[in-house]
mmCIF file of C-alpha atoms in Angstrom:
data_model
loop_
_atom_site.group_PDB
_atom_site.id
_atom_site.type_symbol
_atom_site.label_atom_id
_atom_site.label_comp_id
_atom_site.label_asym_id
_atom_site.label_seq_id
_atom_site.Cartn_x
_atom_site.Cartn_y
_atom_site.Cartn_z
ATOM 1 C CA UNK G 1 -3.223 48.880 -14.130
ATOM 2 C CA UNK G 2 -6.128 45.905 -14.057
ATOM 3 C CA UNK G 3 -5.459 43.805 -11.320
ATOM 4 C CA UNK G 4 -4.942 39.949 -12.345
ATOM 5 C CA UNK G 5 -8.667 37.834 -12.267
ATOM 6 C CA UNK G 6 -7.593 34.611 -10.481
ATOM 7 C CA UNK G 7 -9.688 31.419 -10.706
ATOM 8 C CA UNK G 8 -11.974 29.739 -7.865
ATOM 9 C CA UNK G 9 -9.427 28.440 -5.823
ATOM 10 C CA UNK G 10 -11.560 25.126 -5.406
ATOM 11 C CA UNK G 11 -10.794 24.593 -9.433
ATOM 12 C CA UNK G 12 -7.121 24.359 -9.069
ATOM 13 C CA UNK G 13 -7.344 21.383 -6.857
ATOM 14 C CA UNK G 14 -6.321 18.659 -9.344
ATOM 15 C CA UNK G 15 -8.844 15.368 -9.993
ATOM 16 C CA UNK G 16 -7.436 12.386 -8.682
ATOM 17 C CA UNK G 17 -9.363 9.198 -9.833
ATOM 18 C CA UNK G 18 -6.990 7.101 -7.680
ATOM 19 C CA UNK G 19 -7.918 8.753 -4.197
ATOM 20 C CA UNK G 20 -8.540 8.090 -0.567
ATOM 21 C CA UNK G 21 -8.652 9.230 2.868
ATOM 22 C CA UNK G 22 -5.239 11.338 2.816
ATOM 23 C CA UNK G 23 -4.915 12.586 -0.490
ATOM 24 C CA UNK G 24 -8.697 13.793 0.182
ATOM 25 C CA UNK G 25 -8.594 16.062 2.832
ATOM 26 C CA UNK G 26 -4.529 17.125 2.618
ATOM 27 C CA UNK G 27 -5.019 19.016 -0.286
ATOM 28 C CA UNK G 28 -8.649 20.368 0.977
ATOM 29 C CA UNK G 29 -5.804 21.903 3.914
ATOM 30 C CA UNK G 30 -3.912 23.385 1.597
ATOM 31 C CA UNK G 31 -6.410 24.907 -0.575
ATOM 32 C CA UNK G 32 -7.541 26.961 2.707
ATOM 33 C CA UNK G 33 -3.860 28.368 2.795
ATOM 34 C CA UNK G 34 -4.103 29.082 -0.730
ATOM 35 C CA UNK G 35 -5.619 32.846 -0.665
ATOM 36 C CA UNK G 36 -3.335 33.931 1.681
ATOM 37 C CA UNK G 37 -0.132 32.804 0.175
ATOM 38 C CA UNK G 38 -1.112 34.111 -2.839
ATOM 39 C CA UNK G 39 -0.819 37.444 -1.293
ATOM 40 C CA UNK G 40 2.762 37.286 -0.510
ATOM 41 C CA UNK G 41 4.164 38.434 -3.999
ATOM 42 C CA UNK G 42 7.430 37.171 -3.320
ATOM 43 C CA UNK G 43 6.324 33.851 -2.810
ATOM 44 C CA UNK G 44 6.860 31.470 -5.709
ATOM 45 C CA UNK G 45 5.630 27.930 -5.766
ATOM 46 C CA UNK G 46 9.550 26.889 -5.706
ATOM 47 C CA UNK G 47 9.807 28.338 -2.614
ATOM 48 C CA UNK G 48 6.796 26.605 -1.075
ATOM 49 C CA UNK G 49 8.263 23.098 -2.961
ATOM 50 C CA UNK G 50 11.143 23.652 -1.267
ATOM 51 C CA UNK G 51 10.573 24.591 2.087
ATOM 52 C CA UNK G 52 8.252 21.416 2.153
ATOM 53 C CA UNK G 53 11.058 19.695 1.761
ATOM 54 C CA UNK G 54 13.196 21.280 4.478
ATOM 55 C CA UNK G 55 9.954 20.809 6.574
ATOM 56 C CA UNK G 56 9.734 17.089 5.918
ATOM 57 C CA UNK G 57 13.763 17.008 6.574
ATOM 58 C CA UNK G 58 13.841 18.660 9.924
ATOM 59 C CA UNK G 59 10.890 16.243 10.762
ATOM 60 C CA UNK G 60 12.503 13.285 9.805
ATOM 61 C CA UNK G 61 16.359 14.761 12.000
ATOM 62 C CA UNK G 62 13.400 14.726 14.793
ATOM 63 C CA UNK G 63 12.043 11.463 14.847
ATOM 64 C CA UNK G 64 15.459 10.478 15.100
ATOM 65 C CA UNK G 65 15.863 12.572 18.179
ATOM 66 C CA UNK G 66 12.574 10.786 19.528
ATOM 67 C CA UNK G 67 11.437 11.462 23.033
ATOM 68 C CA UNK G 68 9.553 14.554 23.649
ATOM 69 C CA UNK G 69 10.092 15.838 19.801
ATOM 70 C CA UNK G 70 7.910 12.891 18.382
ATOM 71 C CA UNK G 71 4.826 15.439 18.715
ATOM 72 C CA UNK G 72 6.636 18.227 16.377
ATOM 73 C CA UNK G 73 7.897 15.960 14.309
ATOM 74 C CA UNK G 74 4.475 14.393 13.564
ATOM 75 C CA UNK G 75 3.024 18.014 13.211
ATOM 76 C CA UNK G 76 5.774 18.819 10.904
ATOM 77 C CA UNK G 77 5.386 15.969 8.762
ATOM 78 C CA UNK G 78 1.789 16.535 8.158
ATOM 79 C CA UNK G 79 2.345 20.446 7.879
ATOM 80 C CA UNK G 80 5.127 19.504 5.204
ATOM 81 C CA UNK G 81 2.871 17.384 3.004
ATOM 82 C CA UNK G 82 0.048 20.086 3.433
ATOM 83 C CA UNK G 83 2.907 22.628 1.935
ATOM 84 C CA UNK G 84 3.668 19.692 -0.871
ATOM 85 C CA UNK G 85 0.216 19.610 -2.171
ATOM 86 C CA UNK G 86 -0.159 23.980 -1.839
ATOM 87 C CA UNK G 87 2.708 24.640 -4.489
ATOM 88 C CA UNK G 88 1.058 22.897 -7.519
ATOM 89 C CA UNK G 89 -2.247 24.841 -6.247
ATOM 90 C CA UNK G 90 -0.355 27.850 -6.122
ATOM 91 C CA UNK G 91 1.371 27.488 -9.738
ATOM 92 C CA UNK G 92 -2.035 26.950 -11.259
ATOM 93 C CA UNK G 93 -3.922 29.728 -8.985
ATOM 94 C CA UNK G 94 -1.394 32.267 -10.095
ATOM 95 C CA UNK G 95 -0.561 30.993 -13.047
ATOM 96 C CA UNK G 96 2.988 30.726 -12.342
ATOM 97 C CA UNK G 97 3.694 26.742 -13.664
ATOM 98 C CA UNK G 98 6.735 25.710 -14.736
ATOM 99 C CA UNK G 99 8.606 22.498 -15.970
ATOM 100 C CA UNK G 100 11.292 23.153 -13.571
ATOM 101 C CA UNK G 101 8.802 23.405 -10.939
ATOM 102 C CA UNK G 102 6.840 20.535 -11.755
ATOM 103 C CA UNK G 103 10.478 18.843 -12.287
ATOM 104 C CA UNK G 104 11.749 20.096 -8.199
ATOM 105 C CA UNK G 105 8.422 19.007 -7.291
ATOM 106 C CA UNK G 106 8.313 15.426 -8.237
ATOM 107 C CA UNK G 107 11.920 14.786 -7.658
ATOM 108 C CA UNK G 108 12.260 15.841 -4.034
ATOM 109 C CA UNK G 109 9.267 13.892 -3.254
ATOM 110 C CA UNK G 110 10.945 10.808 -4.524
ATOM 111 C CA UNK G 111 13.838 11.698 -2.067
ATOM 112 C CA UNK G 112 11.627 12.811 1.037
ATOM 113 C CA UNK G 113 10.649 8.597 0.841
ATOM 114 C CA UNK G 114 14.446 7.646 1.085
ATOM 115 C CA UNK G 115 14.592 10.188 4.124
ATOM 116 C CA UNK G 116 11.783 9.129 6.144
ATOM 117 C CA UNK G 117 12.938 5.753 5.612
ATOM 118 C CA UNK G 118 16.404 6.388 6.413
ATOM 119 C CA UNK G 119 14.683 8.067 9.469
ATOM 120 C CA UNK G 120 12.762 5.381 11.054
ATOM 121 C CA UNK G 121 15.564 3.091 10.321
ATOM 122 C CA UNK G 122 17.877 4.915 12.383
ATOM 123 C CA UNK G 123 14.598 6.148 15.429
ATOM 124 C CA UNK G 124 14.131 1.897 15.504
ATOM 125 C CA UNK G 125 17.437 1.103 15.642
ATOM 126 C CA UNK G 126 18.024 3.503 18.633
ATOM 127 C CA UNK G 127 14.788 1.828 20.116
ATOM 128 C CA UNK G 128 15.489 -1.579 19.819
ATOM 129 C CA UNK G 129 19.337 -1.953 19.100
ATOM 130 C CA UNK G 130 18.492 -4.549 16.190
ATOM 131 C CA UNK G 131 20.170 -3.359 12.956
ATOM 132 C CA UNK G 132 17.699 -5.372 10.327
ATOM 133 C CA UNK G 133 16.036 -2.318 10.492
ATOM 134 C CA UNK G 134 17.983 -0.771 8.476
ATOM 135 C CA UNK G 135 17.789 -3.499 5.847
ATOM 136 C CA UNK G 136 13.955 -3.509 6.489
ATOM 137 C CA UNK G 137 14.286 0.326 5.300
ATOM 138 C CA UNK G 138 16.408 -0.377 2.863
ATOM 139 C CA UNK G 139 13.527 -2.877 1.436
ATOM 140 C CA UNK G 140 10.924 -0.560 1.602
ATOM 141 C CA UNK G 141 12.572 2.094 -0.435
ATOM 142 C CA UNK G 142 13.936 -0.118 -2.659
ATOM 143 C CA UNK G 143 10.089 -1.419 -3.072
ATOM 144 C CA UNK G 144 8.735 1.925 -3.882
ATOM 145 C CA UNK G 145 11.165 3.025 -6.049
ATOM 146 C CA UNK G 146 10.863 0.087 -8.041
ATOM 147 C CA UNK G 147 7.566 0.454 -7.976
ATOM 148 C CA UNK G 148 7.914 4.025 -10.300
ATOM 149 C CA UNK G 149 10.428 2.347 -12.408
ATOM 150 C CA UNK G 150 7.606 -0.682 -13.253
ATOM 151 C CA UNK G 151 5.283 2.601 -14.312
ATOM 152 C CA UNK G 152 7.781 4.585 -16.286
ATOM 153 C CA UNK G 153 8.831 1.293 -18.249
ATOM 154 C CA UNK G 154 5.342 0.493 -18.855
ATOM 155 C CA UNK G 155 4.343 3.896 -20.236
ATOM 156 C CA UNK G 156 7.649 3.911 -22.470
ATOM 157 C CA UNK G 157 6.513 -0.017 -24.063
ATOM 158 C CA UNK G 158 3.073 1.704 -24.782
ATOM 159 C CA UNK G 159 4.419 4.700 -26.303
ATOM 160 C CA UNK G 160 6.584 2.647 -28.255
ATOM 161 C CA UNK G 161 3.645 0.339 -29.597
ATOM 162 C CA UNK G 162 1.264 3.001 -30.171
ATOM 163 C CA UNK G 163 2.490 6.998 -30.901
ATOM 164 C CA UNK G 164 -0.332 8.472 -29.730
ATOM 165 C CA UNK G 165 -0.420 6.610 -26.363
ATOM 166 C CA UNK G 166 -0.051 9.655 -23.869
ATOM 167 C CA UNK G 167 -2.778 11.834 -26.261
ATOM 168 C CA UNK G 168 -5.769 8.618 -25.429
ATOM 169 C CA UNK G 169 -4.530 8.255 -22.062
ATOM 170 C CA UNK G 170 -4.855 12.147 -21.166
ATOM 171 C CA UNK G 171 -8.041 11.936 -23.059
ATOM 172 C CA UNK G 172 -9.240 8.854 -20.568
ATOM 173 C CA UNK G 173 -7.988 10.883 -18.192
ATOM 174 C CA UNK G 174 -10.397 13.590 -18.254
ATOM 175 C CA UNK G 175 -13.345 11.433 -19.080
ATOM 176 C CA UNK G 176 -12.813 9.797 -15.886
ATOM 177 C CA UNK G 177 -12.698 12.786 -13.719
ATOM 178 C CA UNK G 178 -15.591 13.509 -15.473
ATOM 179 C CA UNK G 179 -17.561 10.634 -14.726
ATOM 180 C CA UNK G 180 -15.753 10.777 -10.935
ATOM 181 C CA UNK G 181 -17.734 14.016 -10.404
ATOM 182 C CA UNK G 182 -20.926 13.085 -11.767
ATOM 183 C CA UNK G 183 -21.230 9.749 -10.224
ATOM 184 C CA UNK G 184 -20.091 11.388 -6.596
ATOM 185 C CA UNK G 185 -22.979 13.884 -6.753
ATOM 186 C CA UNK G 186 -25.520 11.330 -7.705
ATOM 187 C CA UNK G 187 -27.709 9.484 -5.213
ATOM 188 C CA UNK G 188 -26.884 6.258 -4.609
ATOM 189 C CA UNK G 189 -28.062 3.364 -1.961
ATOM 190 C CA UNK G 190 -26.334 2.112 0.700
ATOM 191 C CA UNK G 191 -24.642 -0.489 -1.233
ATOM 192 C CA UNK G 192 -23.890 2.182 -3.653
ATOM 193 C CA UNK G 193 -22.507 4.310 -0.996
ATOM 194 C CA UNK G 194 -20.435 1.443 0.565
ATOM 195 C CA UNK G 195 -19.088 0.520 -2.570
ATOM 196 C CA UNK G 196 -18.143 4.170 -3.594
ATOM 197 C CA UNK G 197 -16.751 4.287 -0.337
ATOM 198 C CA UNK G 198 -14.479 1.344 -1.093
ATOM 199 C CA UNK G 199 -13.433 2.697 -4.577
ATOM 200 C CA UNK G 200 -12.549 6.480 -3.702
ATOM 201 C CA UNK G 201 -10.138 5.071 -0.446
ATOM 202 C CA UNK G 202 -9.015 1.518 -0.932
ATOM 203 C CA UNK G 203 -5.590 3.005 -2.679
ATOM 204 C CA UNK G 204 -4.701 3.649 1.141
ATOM 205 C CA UNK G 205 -3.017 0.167 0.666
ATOM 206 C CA UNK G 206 -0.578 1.458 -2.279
ATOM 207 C CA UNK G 207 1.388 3.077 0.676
ATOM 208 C CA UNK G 208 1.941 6.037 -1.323
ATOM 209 C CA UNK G 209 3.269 9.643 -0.245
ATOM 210 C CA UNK G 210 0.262 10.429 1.566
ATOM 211 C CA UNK G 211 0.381 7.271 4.098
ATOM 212 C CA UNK G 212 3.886 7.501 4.337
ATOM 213 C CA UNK G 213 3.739 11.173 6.508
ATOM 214 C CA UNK G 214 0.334 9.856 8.054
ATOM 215 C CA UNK G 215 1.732 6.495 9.342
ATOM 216 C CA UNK G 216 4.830 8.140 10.053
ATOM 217 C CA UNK G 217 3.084 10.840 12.203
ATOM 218 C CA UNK G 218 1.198 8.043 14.155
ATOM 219 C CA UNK G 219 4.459 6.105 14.161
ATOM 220 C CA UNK G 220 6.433 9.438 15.897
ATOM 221 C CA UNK G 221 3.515 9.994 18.590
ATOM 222 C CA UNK G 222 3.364 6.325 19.538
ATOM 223 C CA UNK G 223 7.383 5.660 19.313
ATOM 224 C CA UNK G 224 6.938 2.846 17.252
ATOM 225 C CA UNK G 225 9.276 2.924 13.964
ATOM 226 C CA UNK G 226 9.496 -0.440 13.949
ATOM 227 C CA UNK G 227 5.817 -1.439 13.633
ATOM 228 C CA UNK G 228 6.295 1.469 10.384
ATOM 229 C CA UNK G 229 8.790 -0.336 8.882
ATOM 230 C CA UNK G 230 7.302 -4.053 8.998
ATOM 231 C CA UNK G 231 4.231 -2.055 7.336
ATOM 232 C CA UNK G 232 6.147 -0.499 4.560
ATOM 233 C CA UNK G 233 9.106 -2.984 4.057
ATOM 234 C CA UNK G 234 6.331 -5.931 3.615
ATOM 235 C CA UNK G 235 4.131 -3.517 1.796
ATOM 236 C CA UNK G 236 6.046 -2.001 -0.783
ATOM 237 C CA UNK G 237 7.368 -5.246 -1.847
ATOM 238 C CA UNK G 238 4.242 -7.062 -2.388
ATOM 239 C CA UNK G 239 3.042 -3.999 -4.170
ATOM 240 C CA UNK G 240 5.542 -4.055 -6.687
ATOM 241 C CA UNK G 241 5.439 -7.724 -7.202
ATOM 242 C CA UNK G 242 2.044 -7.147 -8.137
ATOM 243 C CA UNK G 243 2.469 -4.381 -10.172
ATOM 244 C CA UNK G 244 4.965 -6.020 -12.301
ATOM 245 C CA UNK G 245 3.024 -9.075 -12.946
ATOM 246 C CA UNK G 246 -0.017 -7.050 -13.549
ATOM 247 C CA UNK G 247 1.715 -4.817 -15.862
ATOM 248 C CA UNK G 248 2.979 -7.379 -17.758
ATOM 249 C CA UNK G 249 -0.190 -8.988 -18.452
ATOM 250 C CA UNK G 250 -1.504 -5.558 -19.533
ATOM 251 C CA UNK G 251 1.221 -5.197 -22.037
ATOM 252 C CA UNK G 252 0.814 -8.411 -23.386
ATOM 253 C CA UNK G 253 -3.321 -9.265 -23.617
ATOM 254 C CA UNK G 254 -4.626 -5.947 -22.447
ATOM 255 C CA UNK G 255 -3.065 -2.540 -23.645
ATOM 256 C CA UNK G 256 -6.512 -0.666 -23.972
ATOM 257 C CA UNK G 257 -6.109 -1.005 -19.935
ATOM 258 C CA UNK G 258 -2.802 1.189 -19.795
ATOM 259 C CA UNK G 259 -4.931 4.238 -20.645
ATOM 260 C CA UNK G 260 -6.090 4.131 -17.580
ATOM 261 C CA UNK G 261 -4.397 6.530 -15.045
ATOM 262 C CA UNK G 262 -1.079 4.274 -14.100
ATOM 263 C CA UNK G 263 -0.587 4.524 -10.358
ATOM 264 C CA UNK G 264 2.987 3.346 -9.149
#
């Protein structure tokens, strides 16, 4: 029996034109665990999905807890995102995708943001004894998850105007990466640099998935939830107001501009 040829791990780590700082080096972390889990034949990418999640969870019961577990649970929740980016690495390293994954995946990732949330609405209750907090948390979740219904409703209105929408925007898609990789290994000047500098990170302010574990790792070790909430509950609002009135204009004047990839 031929043993199975596996890819360069480095190639499974998927492009991502909308970048920066976190989503950077997390899944660079991962990818280092990725030879070594791929030895464990029992180990499917589901498992790895999941236990990410009960990772994140037990980190989130902790920050709760506060006191002298802030440290774990900060370690945990930047283990747990480490795990979250090694299971799609996994799938596509051993060639065991699946829409079900990809399905767990994406939908526990949704509900790790109404967790941590939940979390540091509860750790800054506990520290201050005000209970806006808890409508501050409800905010920001409220704010991101509008955010993803903005995207979805947007992609549906341009597959409904144009049938072969998703086929031209995964086609944009890879010419961008494309162009990503080529322009990153040219030379460039110092305004060049500074400016590439600017484009691969300055989605730090979308408060995605990736600044909600690293903010809420700093936010554990210095026992501030509160300061984490004003961030994201202010944050995530203003992001989705823009989103919407940006999408809107898209749909209307600009729909060449939807190929682009969407973020939330």
């Amino acid at each position: 029996m031929t043993s199975r040829k596996y890819p360069d791990p480095a190639s499974v780590v998927e492009p991502n034109y909308f970048s920066n700082w976190g989503d950077l080096w997390y899944p660079k972390l991962a990818n280092r665990l990725l030879k070594p889990a791929s030895r464990i034949e029992r180990l499917t990418p589901n498992m790895v999905t999941i236990t990410s999640f009960v990772l994140y969870t037990l980190a989130a019961v902790l920050i709760i807890i506060g006191g002298s577990w802030s440290i774990p649970a900060a370690l945990l929740l930047a283990f747990s995102y480490v795990l979250d980016c090694l299971d799609g690495q996994l799938a596509r390293y051993t060639g065991k995708s699946s829409v079900i994954g990809d399905y767990l995946d994406k939908t526990l990732d949704v509900f790790k943001i109404g967790i941590i949330n939940a979390a540091m609405s509860i750790a800054a209750y506990n520290l201050t004894g005000d209970s806006y907090y808890f409508l501050l948390g409800f905010v920001s979740c409220f704010g991101f998850l509008f955010r993803y219904y903005i995207k979805l409703e947007t992609m549906f209105a341009a597959i409904n105007r144009d049938k072969d929408y998703l086929e031209k925007s995964r086609t944009r898609r890879q010419e961008l990466y494309a162009t990503l990789q080529a322009k990153g290994a040219a030379p460039m000047t110092l305004r060049q640099r500074l400016a590439w500098l600017w484009f691969r990170h300055r989605s730090v302010f979308a408060l995605d998935e990736a600044e909600h574990v690293t903010f809420g790792a700093i936010a554990a070790v210095a026992h501030r939830p509160d300061l984490w909430l004003w961030l994201f509950g202010a944050g995530q609002i203003a992001i989705a107001i823009f989103r919407l009135i940006e999408r809107g204009k898209q749909l209307a004047s600009n729909p060449e501009a939807l190929t682009y990839p969407l973020r939330k």
